[in-house]
CSV table of C-alpha atoms and ligand atoms in Angstrom, one decimal:
chain,number,residue,atom,x,y,z
Z,1057,MET,CA,-26.7,4.2,-11.7
Z,1058,ASN,CA,-27.8,7.0,-9.2
Z,1059,VAL,CA,-25.4,9.9,-9.3
Z,1060,LEU,CA,-25.4,12.5,-6.5
Z,1061,LEU,CA,-23.8,15.7,-7.9
Z,1062,ALA,CA,-22.7,18.2,-5.3
Z,1063,VAL,CA,-21.9,21.6,-6.6
Z,1064,SER,CA,-19.8,24.0,-4.5
Z,1065,GLY,CA,-19.2,27.7,-5.2
Z,1066,GLY,CA,-16.7,28.3,-7.9
Z,1067,ILE,CA,-16.8,29.7,-11.4
Z,1068,ALA,CA,-16.4,26.1,-12.7
Z,1069,ALA,CA,-20.0,25.4,-11.4
Z,1070,TYR,CA,-21.3,26.3,-14.9
Z,1071,LYS,CA,-19.4,23.2,-16.3
Z,1072,SER,CA,-21.3,21.0,-13.9
Z,1073,ALA,CA,-24.5,21.8,-15.8
Z,1074,GLU,CA,-22.9,20.1,-18.8
Z,1075,LEU,CA,-21.8,17.2,-16.5
Z,1076,VAL,CA,-25.5,16.6,-15.6
Z,1077,ARG,CA,-26.4,16.5,-19.3
Z,1078,LEU,CA,-23.7,14.0,-20.1
Z,1079,LEU,CA,-24.4,11.8,-17.1
Z,1080,ARG,CA,-28.1,11.6,-18.0
Z,1081,LYS,CA,-27.3,10.9,-21.7
Z,1082,GLN,CA,-25.4,7.9,-20.5
Z,1083,GLY,CA,-28.4,6.6,-18.6
Z,1084,ALA,CA,-27.6,7.8,-15.0
Z,1085,ALA,CA,-30.3,9.3,-12.7
Z,1086,VAL,CA,-28.9,12.5,-11.3
Z,1087,ARG,CA,-29.8,14.5,-8.2
Z,1088,VAL,CA,-28.1,17.8,-7.5
Z,1089,VAL,CA,-27.1,19.4,-4.2
Z,1090,MET,CA,-25.8,23.0,-4.2
Z,1091,THR,CA,-24.1,25.1,-1.6
Z,1092,ARG,CA,-25.3,28.7,-1.1
Z,1093,SER,CA,-22.3,30.1,-2.8
Z,1094,ALA,CA,-22.7,27.7,-5.8
Z,1095,MET,CA,-26.1,29.3,-6.3
Z,1096,GLU,CA,-24.4,32.7,-6.7
Z,1097,PHE,CA,-22.7,31.3,-9.8
Z,1098,VAL,CA,-25.5,29.2,-11.4
Z,1099,ARG,CA,-29.2,29.2,-10.7
Z,1100,PRO,CA,-30.7,26.0,-9.2
Z,1101,LEU,CA,-33.3,26.1,-11.9
Z,1102,THR,CA,-30.7,25.3,-14.5
Z,1103,PHE,CA,-29.8,22.1,-12.6
Z,1104,GLN,CA,-33.4,21.3,-11.9
Z,1105,ALA,CA,-34.3,21.5,-15.6
Z,1106,LEU,CA,-31.2,19.4,-16.7
Z,1107,SER,CA,-31.5,16.7,-14.0
Z,1108,GLY,CA,-35.3,16.5,-14.0
Z,1109,ASN,CA,-35.3,16.7,-10.2
Z,1110,PRO,CA,-35.6,19.4,-7.6
Z,1111,VAL,CA,-32.3,20.8,-6.4
Z,1112,HIS,CA,-31.4,20.3,-2.7
Z,1113,SER,CA,-29.6,23.0,-0.8
Z,1114,GLU,CA,-30.9,23.3,2.8
Z,1115,LEU,CA,-29.8,20.9,5.6
Z,1116,LEU,CA,-32.7,21.8,7.8
Z,1117,ASP,CA,-35.5,22.4,5.3
Z,1118,ALA,CA,-38.7,20.8,6.7
Z,1119,ASP,CA,-40.1,20.0,3.3
Z,1120,GLU,CA,-37.0,18.4,2.1
Z,1121,GLU,CA,-36.5,16.4,5.3
Z,1122,ASN,CA,-40.0,15.0,4.7
Z,1123,ALA,CA,-39.5,14.2,1.0
Z,1124,MET,CA,-35.9,13.1,1.1
Z,1125,GLY,CA,-33.7,13.8,4.1
Z,1126,HIS,CA,-29.9,13.9,3.8
Z,1127,ILE,CA,-29.6,10.2,5.0
Z,1128,THR,CA,-32.1,9.1,2.4
Z,1129,LEU,CA,-30.3,11.1,-0.3
Z,1130,ALA,CA,-27.0,9.6,0.8
Z,1131,ARG,CA,-28.4,6.1,0.7
Z,1132,TRP,CA,-30.0,6.7,-2.7
Z,1133,ALA,CA,-26.6,7.5,-4.3
Z,1134,ASP,CA,-24.5,4.8,-6.0
Z,1135,LEU,CA,-21.8,7.4,-6.3
Z,1136,MET,CA,-21.2,10.9,-5.2
Z,1137,ILE,CA,-19.2,13.5,-7.1
Z,1138,ILE,CA,-18.3,16.9,-5.7
Z,1139,ALA,CA,-17.8,19.1,-8.8
Z,1140,PRO,CA,-16.4,21.7,-8.6
Z,1141,ALA,CA,-14.8,21.0,-5.2
Z,1142,THR,CA,-13.4,24.3,-3.9
Z,1143,ALA,CA,-10.4,24.5,-1.5
Z,1144,ASN,CA,-12.9,25.3,1.3
Z,1145,ILE,CA,-15.1,22.3,0.7
Z,1146,ILE,CA,-12.0,20.1,0.4
Z,1147,ALA,CA,-10.7,21.4,3.7
Z,1148,LYS,CA,-14.1,20.8,5.4
Z,1149,CYS,CA,-14.5,17.3,4.0
Z,1150,SER,CA,-11.0,16.3,4.9
Z,1151,HIS,CA,-11.6,17.3,8.5
Z,1152,GLY,CA,-15.2,16.0,8.8
Z,1153,LEU,CA,-16.8,19.4,9.3
Z,1154,THR,CA,-20.4,19.4,8.4
Z,1155,ASP,CA,-22.1,22.8,8.5
Z,1156,ASP,CA,-24.3,22.5,5.4
Z,1157,LEU,CA,-26.1,19.9,3.3
Z,1158,LEU,CA,-23.2,19.1,0.9
Z,1159,THR,CA,-20.6,18.4,3.7
Z,1160,THR,CA,-23.2,16.4,5.7
Z,1161,LEU,CA,-24.0,14.3,2.7
Z,1162,TYR,CA,-20.3,13.7,2.2
Z,1163,LEU,CA,-20.0,12.4,5.7
Z,1164,ALA,CA,-23.2,10.3,5.4
Z,1165,ALA,CA,-22.3,8.7,2.1
Z,1166,THR,CA,-21.3,5.1,2.1
Z,1167,CYS,CA,-21.0,4.9,-1.7
Z,1168,PRO,CA,-17.7,5.7,-3.7
Z,1169,VAL,CA,-17.0,9.5,-3.5
Z,1170,TYR,CA,-15.2,11.5,-6.2
Z,1171,ILE,CA,-14.1,15.1,-6.2
Z,1172,ALA,CA,-13.2,17.3,-9.1
Z,1173,PRO,CA,-11.2,20.2,-7.5
Z,1174,ALA,CA,-11.3,23.7,-9.1
Z,1175,MET,CA,-9.4,26.7,-7.7
Z,1176,ASN,CA,-6.7,29.3,-8.4
Z,1177,GLN,CA,-3.3,27.6,-9.0
Z,1178,ALA,CA,-1.7,29.2,-5.9
Z,1179,MET,CA,-4.5,27.8,-3.7
Z,1180,TRP,CA,-4.1,24.4,-5.3
Z,1181,ASN,CA,-0.4,24.4,-4.7
Z,1182,LYS,CA,-0.6,25.5,-1.0
Z,1183,ALA,CA,0.8,22.8,1.3
Z,1184,VAL,CA,-2.4,22.8,3.3
Z,1185,THR,CA,-4.6,22.1,0.3
Z,1186,GLN,CA,-2.2,19.3,-0.8
Z,1187,GLU,CA,-2.3,17.8,2.7
Z,1188,ASN,CA,-6.1,17.9,2.6
Z,1189,ILE,CA,-6.2,16.2,-0.8
Z,1190,GLN,CA,-3.8,13.5,0.5
Z,1191,LYS,CA,-6.0,13.0,3.5
Z,1192,LEU,CA,-9.1,12.6,1.3
Z,1193,LYS,CA,-7.3,10.1,-0.9
Z,1194,SER,CA,-6.2,8.1,2.1
Z,1195,TYR,CA,-9.9,7.9,3.1
Z,1196,GLY,CA,-10.7,6.4,-0.3
Z,1197,VAL,CA,-12.0,9.5,-2.1
Z,1198,THR,CA,-11.0,9.5,-5.8
Z,1199,VAL,CA,-9.7,12.8,-7.1
Z,1200,ILE,CA,-10.3,13.7,-10.7
Z,1201,GLY,CA,-7.9,16.4,-12.0
Z,1202,PRO,CA,-7.5,19.3,-11.7
Z,1203,GLY,CA,-6.2,20.1,-15.2
Z,1204,GLN,CA,-3.6,22.6,-16.2
Z,1205,GLY,CA,-4.2,25.8,-18.3
Z,1206,ASP,CA,-5.6,29.3,-18.3
Z,1207,GLN,CA,-7.7,30.1,-15.3
Z,1208,ALA,CA,-10.7,32.5,-14.9
Z,1209,CYS,CA,-8.5,34.7,-12.6
Z,1210,GLY,CA,-6.1,35.3,-15.5
Z,1211,GLU,CA,-3.3,33.0,-14.1
Z,1212,THR,CA,-2.0,29.8,-15.6
Z,1213,GLY,CA,-1.3,26.5,-13.9
Z,1214,PHE,CA,-3.0,23.5,-12.2
Z,1215,GLY,CA,-6.4,24.2,-10.8
Z,1216,ARG,CA,-8.9,24.1,-13.7
Z,1217,MET,CA,-11.7,21.6,-13.1
Z,1218,SER,CA,-11.5,18.6,-15.4
Z,1219,GLU,CA,-13.7,18.7,-18.4
Z,1220,PRO,CA,-17.3,17.3,-17.9
Z,1221,VAL,CA,-16.6,14.7,-20.6
Z,1222,GLU,CA,-13.6,13.4,-18.7
Z,1223,ILE,CA,-15.4,13.3,-15.4
Z,1224,SER,CA,-18.5,11.5,-16.8
Z,1225,GLN,CA,-16.2,8.9,-18.5
Z,1226,ARG,CA,-14.4,8.4,-15.2
Z,1227,LEU,CA,-17.7,8.0,-13.3
Z,1228,LEU,CA,-19.6,5.8,-15.6
Z,1229,GLY,CA,-16.7,3.7,-16.8
Z,1230,LYS,CA,-16.4,4.8,-20.4
Z,1231,PRO,CA,-12.7,4.8,-21.1
Z,1232,ILE,CA,-11.0,8.1,-21.7
Z,1233,ALA,CA,-10.8,7.9,-25.5
Z,1234,GLN,CA,-7.5,6.6,-26.6
Z,1235,CYS,CA,-5.8,7.1,-23.2
Z,1236,LEU,CA,-3.5,4.1,-24.0
Z,1237,GLN,CA,-2.9,5.2,-27.6
Z,1238,GLY,CA,0.5,3.9,-28.8
Z,1239,LEU,CA,1.0,1.6,-25.7
Z,1240,LYS,CA,1.4,-2.1,-25.6
Z,1241,VAL,CA,-0.6,-4.0,-23.0
Z,1242,LEU,CA,0.0,-7.6,-21.9
Z,1243,ILE,CA,-2.7,-9.3,-19.9
Z,1244,SER,CA,-3.0,-12.8,-18.4
Z,1245,ALA,CA,-6.4,-14.3,-18.0
Z,1246,GLY,CA,-8.2,-17.5,-17.0
Z,1247,PRO,CA,-7.2,-20.5,-14.9
Z,1248,THR,CA,-4.2,-22.8,-15.3
Z,1249,ARG,CA,-4.5,-26.6,-15.4
Z,1250,GLU,CA,-1.8,-28.6,-13.6
Z,1251,PRO,CA,-1.8,-32.2,-14.8
Z,1252,LEU,CA,-1.9,-35.1,-12.4
Z,1253,ASP,CA,-1.9,-37.8,-15.1
Z,1254,PRO,CA,-2.9,-37.9,-18.8
Z,1255,VAL,CA,-6.6,-37.5,-17.9
Z,1256,ARG,CA,-6.8,-35.4,-14.7
Z,1257,TYR,CA,-5.7,-31.9,-13.6
Z,1258,LEU,CA,-5.8,-29.4,-10.8
Z,1259,THR,CA,-7.5,-26.1,-11.7
Z,1260,ASN,CA,-9.7,-23.3,-10.2
Z,1261,ARG,CA,-12.9,-21.5,-11.0
Z,1262,SER,CA,-11.6,-18.7,-13.2
Z,1263,SER,CA,-13.7,-18.2,-16.3
Z,1264,GLY,CA,-11.4,-15.6,-17.9
Z,1265,LYS,CA,-14.2,-13.0,-18.0
Z,1266,MET,CA,-12.2,-10.4,-16.0
Z,1267,GLY,CA,-9.0,-10.7,-18.1
Z,1268,TYR,CA,-10.9,-10.7,-21.4
Z,1269,ALA,CA,-13.0,-7.7,-20.4
Z,1270,LEU,CA,-9.7,-5.9,-19.5
Z,1271,ALA,CA,-8.3,-6.8,-22.9
Z,1272,GLY,CA,-11.4,-5.3,-24.6
Z,1273,ALA,CA,-11.2,-2.1,-22.5
Z,1274,ALA,CA,-7.4,-1.7,-23.2
Z,1275,LEU,CA,-8.1,-2.1,-26.9
Z,1276,ASN,CA,-10.9,0.5,-26.7
Z,1277,ALA,CA,-8.5,2.8,-25.1
Z,1278,GLY,CA,-6.2,2.6,-28.1
Z,1279,ALA,CA,-3.6,0.0,-26.9
Z,1280,GLN,CA,-2.1,-2.9,-28.8
Z,1281,VAL,CA,-3.1,-5.9,-26.7
Z,1282,THR,CA,-1.8,-9.4,-26.1
Z,1283,LEU,CA,-3.7,-11.9,-24.0
Z,1284,VAL,CA,-1.9,-14.9,-22.4
Z,1285,SER,CA,-4.9,-17.1,-21.7
Z,1286,GLY,CA,-5.5,-20.3,-19.8
Z,1287,PRO,CA,-8.2,-22.6,-21.1
Z,1288,VAL,CA,-11.5,-20.7,-21.2
Z,1289,GLN,CA,-14.8,-20.8,-23.1
Z,1290,LEU,CA,-14.6,-17.2,-24.4
Z,1291,ALA,CA,-14.0,-15.7,-27.8
Z,1292,ALA,CA,-11.3,-13.0,-27.7
Z,1293,PRO,CA,-12.2,-9.6,-29.1
Z,1294,LEU,CA,-11.1,-9.0,-32.6
Z,1295,ASN,CA,-7.7,-7.4,-33.0
Z,1296,ILE,CA,-6.2,-8.9,-29.9
Z,1297,GLU,CA,-3.4,-11.4,-30.1
Z,1298,VAL,CA,-4.1,-14.5,-28.0
Z,1299,ILE,CA,-1.5,-16.9,-26.8
Z,1300,GLY,CA,-3.2,-20.0,-25.4
Z,1301,VAL,CA,-1.4,-21.8,-22.5
Z,1302,GLU,CA,-2.5,-24.6,-20.1
Z,1303,THR,CA,-0.1,-24.8,-17.2
Z,1304,ALA,CA,1.4,-22.2,-14.8
Z,1305,ALA,CA,4.8,-23.0,-16.3
Z,1306,GLN,CA,3.6,-22.3,-19.8
Z,1307,MET,CA,2.0,-19.1,-18.7
Z,1308,TYR,CA,5.2,-18.1,-17.0
Z,1309,ALA,CA,7.3,-18.8,-20.1
Z,1310,ALA,CA,4.9,-16.8,-22.4
Z,1311,VAL,CA,4.6,-13.8,-20.1
Z,1312,ILE,CA,8.2,-13.5,-19.1
Z,1313,SER,CA,9.4,-13.7,-22.8
Z,1314,LYS,CA,6.9,-11.0,-23.8
Z,1315,ALA,CA,6.8,-8.6,-20.8
Z,1316,PRO,CA,10.0,-6.5,-21.5
Z,1317,GLU,CA,8.5,-5.3,-24.8
Z,1318,TYR,CA,5.3,-4.1,-23.2
Z,1319,ASP,CA,4.3,-0.9,-21.4
Z,1320,ILE,CA,1.8,-2.5,-19.1
Z,1321,TYR,CA,1.3,-6.0,-17.6
Z,1322,ILE,CA,-2.0,-6.9,-15.9
Z,1323,GLY,CA,-2.0,-10.3,-14.1
Z,1324,ALA,CA,-5.7,-11.1,-14.0
Z,1325,ALA,CA,-5.1,-14.9,-14.4
Z,1326,ALA,CA,-5.7,-17.2,-11.5
Z,1327,VAL,CA,-2.4,-19.0,-11.7
Z,1328,ALA,CA,-1.9,-22.2,-9.7
Z,1329,ASP,CA,0.3,-21.5,-6.7
Z,1330,TYR,CA,1.2,-25.2,-6.6
Z,1331,SER,CA,1.4,-27.9,-9.2
Z,1332,PRO,CA,1.9,-31.7,-8.8
Z,1333,ALA,CA,5.7,-32.3,-8.3
Z,1334,ALA,CA,5.6,-35.1,-10.9
Z,1335,ALA,CA,2.7,-35.7,-13.3
Z,1336,GLN,CA,2.2,-39.5,-13.8
Z,1337,SER,CA,2.7,-40.6,-17.4
Z,1338,GLU,CA,-0.1,-43.2,-17.0
Z,1339,LYS,CA,-3.6,-42.9,-15.5
Z,1340,ILE,CA,-3.5,-43.2,-11.7
Z,1341,LYS,CA,-5.3,-46.5,-10.8
Z,1342,LYS,CA,-7.9,-46.7,-8.2
Z,1343,GLN,CA,-6.4,-49.0,-5.6
Z,1344,ALA,CA,-5.3,-47.5,-2.3
Z,1345,GLU,CA,-7.9,-46.0,0.1
Z,1346,GLN,CA,-5.9,-42.9,0.4
Z,1347,ILE,CA,-3.2,-41.4,-1.8
Z,1348,ALA,CA,-1.1,-38.3,-1.1
Z,1349,LEU,CA,-0.2,-35.7,-3.7
Z,1350,THR,CA,3.1,-33.9,-3.4
Z,1351,LEU,CA,2.8,-30.4,-4.7
Z,1352,GLN,CA,5.6,-28.0,-5.8
Z,1353,LYS,CA,5.3,-24.2,-5.6
Z,1354,THR,CA,5.1,-22.6,-9.0
Z,1355,ARG,CA,7.1,-19.6,-10.1
Z,1356,ASP,CA,5.4,-16.3,-9.3
Z,1357,ILE,CA,4.9,-14.7,-12.7
Z,1358,LEU,CA,3.8,-11.3,-11.4
Z,1359,ALA,CA,6.6,-10.9,-8.9
Z,1360,GLU,CA,9.2,-11.9,-11.6
Z,1361,VAL,CA,7.7,-9.4,-14.2
Z,1362,ALA,CA,8.1,-6.7,-11.5
Z,1363,GLN,CA,11.8,-7.6,-11.2
Z,1364,LEU,CA,12.6,-7.4,-14.9
Z,1365,GLU,CA,15.2,-4.8,-15.9
Z,1366,HIS,CA,12.8,-3.4,-18.5
Z,1367,ARG,CA,9.7,-3.9,-16.5
Z,1368,PRO,CA,6.3,-2.8,-17.7
Z,1369,PHE,CA,3.9,-0.9,-15.4
Z,1370,THR,CA,2.9,-3.9,-13.3
Z,1371,VAL,CA,-0.6,-4.4,-12.1
Z,1372,GLY,CA,-1.5,-7.5,-10.0
Z,1373,PHE,CA,-4.8,-8.8,-8.8
Z,1374,ALA,CA,-5.5,-10.2,-5.3
Z,1375,ALA,CA,-8.3,-12.7,-4.9
Z,1376,GLU,CA,-9.2,-13.0,-1.2
Z,1377,THR,CA,-11.8,-14.6,1.0
Z,1378,HIS,CA,-10.8,-12.5,4.0
Z,1379,ASN,CA,-8.6,-9.6,5.1
Z,1380,LEU,CA,-8.9,-8.1,1.6
Z,1381,GLU,CA,-7.1,-4.9,2.1
Z,1382,GLN,CA,-4.4,-6.3,4.4
Z,1383,TYR,CA,-3.5,-9.1,2.0
Z,1384,ALA,CA,-3.7,-6.8,-1.1
Z,1385,GLN,CA,-1.4,-4.2,0.5
Z,1386,ASP,CA,1.0,-7.0,1.5
Z,1387,LYS,CA,1.1,-8.3,-2.1
Z,1388,LEU,CA,1.6,-4.7,-3.5
Z,1389,ALA,CA,4.7,-4.2,-1.3
Z,1390,ARG,CA,6.1,-7.7,-1.3
Z,1391,LYS,CA,5.9,-8.2,-5.1
Z,1392,ASN,CA,7.0,-4.6,-5.8
Z,1393,LEU,CA,3.9,-3.8,-7.9
Z,1394,ASP,CA,2.8,-0.4,-9.3
Z,1395,MET,CA,-0.9,-1.2,-8.5
Z,1396,ILE,CA,-3.0,-4.0,-7.2
Z,1397,ALA,CA,-6.7,-4.6,-7.8
Z,1398,ALA,CA,-8.3,-6.6,-5.0
Z,1399,ASN,CA,-11.5,-8.6,-5.2
Z,1400,TRP,CA,-13.5,-10.7,-2.9
Z,1401,VAL,CA,-13.9,-14.3,-4.0
Z,1402,GLY,CA,-16.1,-17.1,-2.7
Z,1403,ARG,CA,-19.1,-14.8,-2.2
Z,1404,ASP,CA,-22.5,-14.7,-4.0
Z,1405,LEU,CA,-21.7,-11.8,-6.3
Z,1406,GLY,CA,-18.4,-10.9,-8.0
Z,1407,GLY,CA,-15.0,-12.6,-8.3
Z,1408,PHE,CA,-14.8,-15.9,-10.1
Z,1409,GLU,CA,-17.2,-16.8,-12.9
Z,1410,SER,CA,-19.6,-13.9,-12.2
Z,1411,ASP,CA,-20.4,-11.3,-14.9
Z,1412,GLN,CA,-20.0,-8.6,-12.2
Z,1413,ASN,CA,-17.2,-7.6,-9.9
Z,1414,ALA,CA,-16.1,-4.8,-7.6
Z,1415,LEU,CA,-12.5,-3.8,-7.0
Z,1416,GLN,CA,-10.5,-2.1,-4.3
Z,1417,VAL,CA,-7.5,-0.7,-6.1
Z,1418,PHE,CA,-4.3,0.2,-4.2
Z,1419,TRP,CA,-1.0,1.9,-5.2
Z,1420,GLU,CA,1.7,3.7,-3.2
Z,1421,ASN,CA,0.0,6.3,-1.1
Z,1422,GLY,CA,-3.3,6.0,-3.0
Z,1423,ARG,CA,-6.5,3.9,-3.4
Z,1424,SER,CA,-9.7,3.9,-5.2
Z,1425,THR,CA,-12.9,1.9,-4.8
Z,1426,LEU,CA,-14.6,0.7,-8.0
Z,1427,ALA,CA,-18.2,-0.3,-7.1
Z,1428,MET,CA,-19.9,-3.5,-8.2
Z,1429,THR,CA,-20.8,-3.4,-11.9
Z,1430,ASP,CA,-20.4,-5.6,-14.9
Z,1431,LYS,CA,-16.9,-6.6,-15.7
Z,1432,ASN,CA,-16.8,-4.6,-19.0
Z,1433,GLN,CA,-17.6,-1.3,-17.2
Z,1434,LEU,CA,-15.3,-2.1,-14.3
Z,1435,SER,CA,-12.5,-2.9,-16.7
Z,1436,ALA,CA,-12.9,0.5,-18.4
Z,1437,GLN,CA,-12.7,2.2,-15.0
Z,1438,LEU,CA,-9.6,0.2,-14.1
Z,1439,ILE,CA,-7.9,1.0,-17.4
Z,1440,SER,CA,-8.5,4.7,-16.8
Z,1441,LEU,CA,-6.9,4.4,-13.4
Z,1442,ILE,CA,-3.9,2.5,-14.8
Z,1443,ALA,CA,-3.4,5.1,-17.5
Z,1444,GLU,CA,-3.6,8.0,-15.0
Z,1445,ARG,CA,-1.0,6.3,-12.6
Z,1446,LEU,CA,1.3,5.3,-15.6
Z,1447,TYR,CA,1.4,8.8,-16.9
Z,1448,GLU,CA,2.0,10.2,-13.4
Z,1449,LYS,CA,4.9,7.7,-12.9
Z,1450,ARG,CA,6.4,8.7,-16.2
Z,1451,GLN,CA,6.1,12.4,-15.4
Z,1452,LEU,CA,7.9,11.9,-12.1
Z,1453,LYS,CA,10.8,10.1,-13.9
Z,1454,THR,CA,11.3,12.9,-16.4
P,2646,PMT,O1,-11.7,-15.2,-14.5
P,2646,PMT,P1,-13.0,-14.7,-13.8
P,2646,PMT,O2,-14.0,-15.8,-13.6
P,2646,PMT,O3,-13.6,-13.5,-14.4
P,2646,PMT,O4,-12.5,-14.3,-12.3
P,2646,PMT,C1,-11.7,-13.2,-12.1
P,2646,PMT,C2,-10.7,-13.4,-11.1
P,2646,PMT,C3,-11.3,-13.6,-9.7
P,2646,PMT,C4,-9.8,-14.7,-11.4
P,2646,PMT,C5,-9.8,-12.2,-11.1
P,2646,PMT,O5,-10.5,-11.0,-10.8
P,2646,PMT,C6,-8.6,-12.3,-10.1
P,2646,PMT,O6,-8.8,-12.0,-8.9
P,2646,PMT,N1,-7.4,-12.8,-10.6
P,2646,PMT,C7,-6.3,-13.1,-9.7
P,2646,PMT,C8,-6.5,-14.5,-9.1
P,2646,PMT,C9,-5.4,-14.9,-8.2
P,2646,PMT,O7,-4.7,-15.8,-8.5
P,2646,PMT,O8,-5.1,-14.1,-7.2
P,2646,PMT,P2,-4.0,-14.4,-6.1
P,2646,PMT,O9,-4.3,-13.4,-5.0
P,2646,PMT,O10,-3.8,-15.8,-5.7
P,2646,PMT,O11,-2.7,-13.9,-6.8
P,2646,PMT,C10,-2.1,-12.6,-6.8
P,2646,PMT,C11,-1.5,-12.2,-8.1
P,2646,PMT,O12,-0.4,-13.0,-8.4
P,2646,PMT,C12,-2.5,-12.3,-9.3
P,2646,PMT,O13,-2.3,-11.2,-10.1
P,2646,PMT,C13,-2.0,-13.6,-10.0
P,2646,PMT,O14,-2.2,-13.5,-11.4
P,2646,PMT,C14,-0.5,-13.6,-9.7
P,2646,PMT,N2,0.2,-14.9,-9.6
P,2646,PMT,C15,-0.2,-15.8,-8.7
P,2646,PMT,C16,0.5,-17.0,-8.7
P,2646,PMT,C17,1.6,-17.2,-9.6
P,2646,PMT,N3,2.3,-18.4,-9.6
P,2646,PMT,N4,1.9,-16.3,-10.5
P,2646,PMT,C18,1.2,-15.1,-10.5
P,2646,PMT,O15,1.5,-14.3,-11.4
């Protein structure tokens, strides 16, 4: 994983040195870009020594342009993190202003971009800063923090840069330790089988890998986990309760009876949308040249969970071959979900059966892009996002 760390000028810049160390410890290659004012706080030599690479700072440096111009640097990155992100840098990025290397790289980057804001609490609370943050979020930028507490200026409130350990966990998919401690998570996984007769059924390509990886990530994050699983060839992680089902109707019954006792429901299963109106009790004989099947719509488990009086935080998946965002946003609104994780299916990499996947995650007024990686890492990232949104929703209610 190639991480481009962009450091802007705030007192929290010293924390970014620790971030480099943590990212490298977890196997990432790190290149650092600094603004001029960042260099007032921390010497580039510190980042050079920790990252093992020269620090970039000048947009128009002839040597750097030869070695690695801003476009090459932007292309090199698998993800970009601006930490600390000052109010000034946030304002510039949200308006597309590019008057230095850092902001130019932000505009040139096609990889997922994260920012970790750090500023005085009054500056953070200013309407214009909040508008700029919302704008960046709507462009797909993931905002990490800021945290609350004592600030270098002597004030107290929101504006402290998140701790390096939290940022590195968010970036590299390690779950925030115990972020689901004390919570109960219900997950559906795998395909369903809809019988045509005693020996045949309709099914789909789901292997269960995504749902099982999510169950493992939720367990690692401290949750008590139950998996409602269609027929798959996977062993469940230890300490997870597994309820095996076969048909969409059985999955519906298992999920609906359990869901009110759970804090979170994640529908990762590929549930049949239609099942044969009547399964034959005897094997269908090969006689006619053509036969017609009458299919009946199944009950929508996800939509019904979201309608329960005691509904869990409800997360759906959307598997699409085209119009990914449009269909996912439609499902999010129509099924009244808290969050939806959309993935492409029917392509070479990701989706059904693959060990890897990428997700575009949407919620009301927010989104995040989780880049292609193995399903275990991806699940840890999704679990972190779910925990963050759940706590935000609960805070709003109290
Ligand atoms: O199992 P893998 O091989 O690892 O593949 C992973 C996956 C591609 C199956 C997974 O990432 C995924 O996309 N799961 C959802 C597949 C799906 O059925 O998507 P959908 O867009 O058709 O359905 C939308 C949502 O409604 C899903 O959360 C689904 O679980 C739910 N649903 C659908 C029909 C139904 N009757 N009841 C439901 O709850």
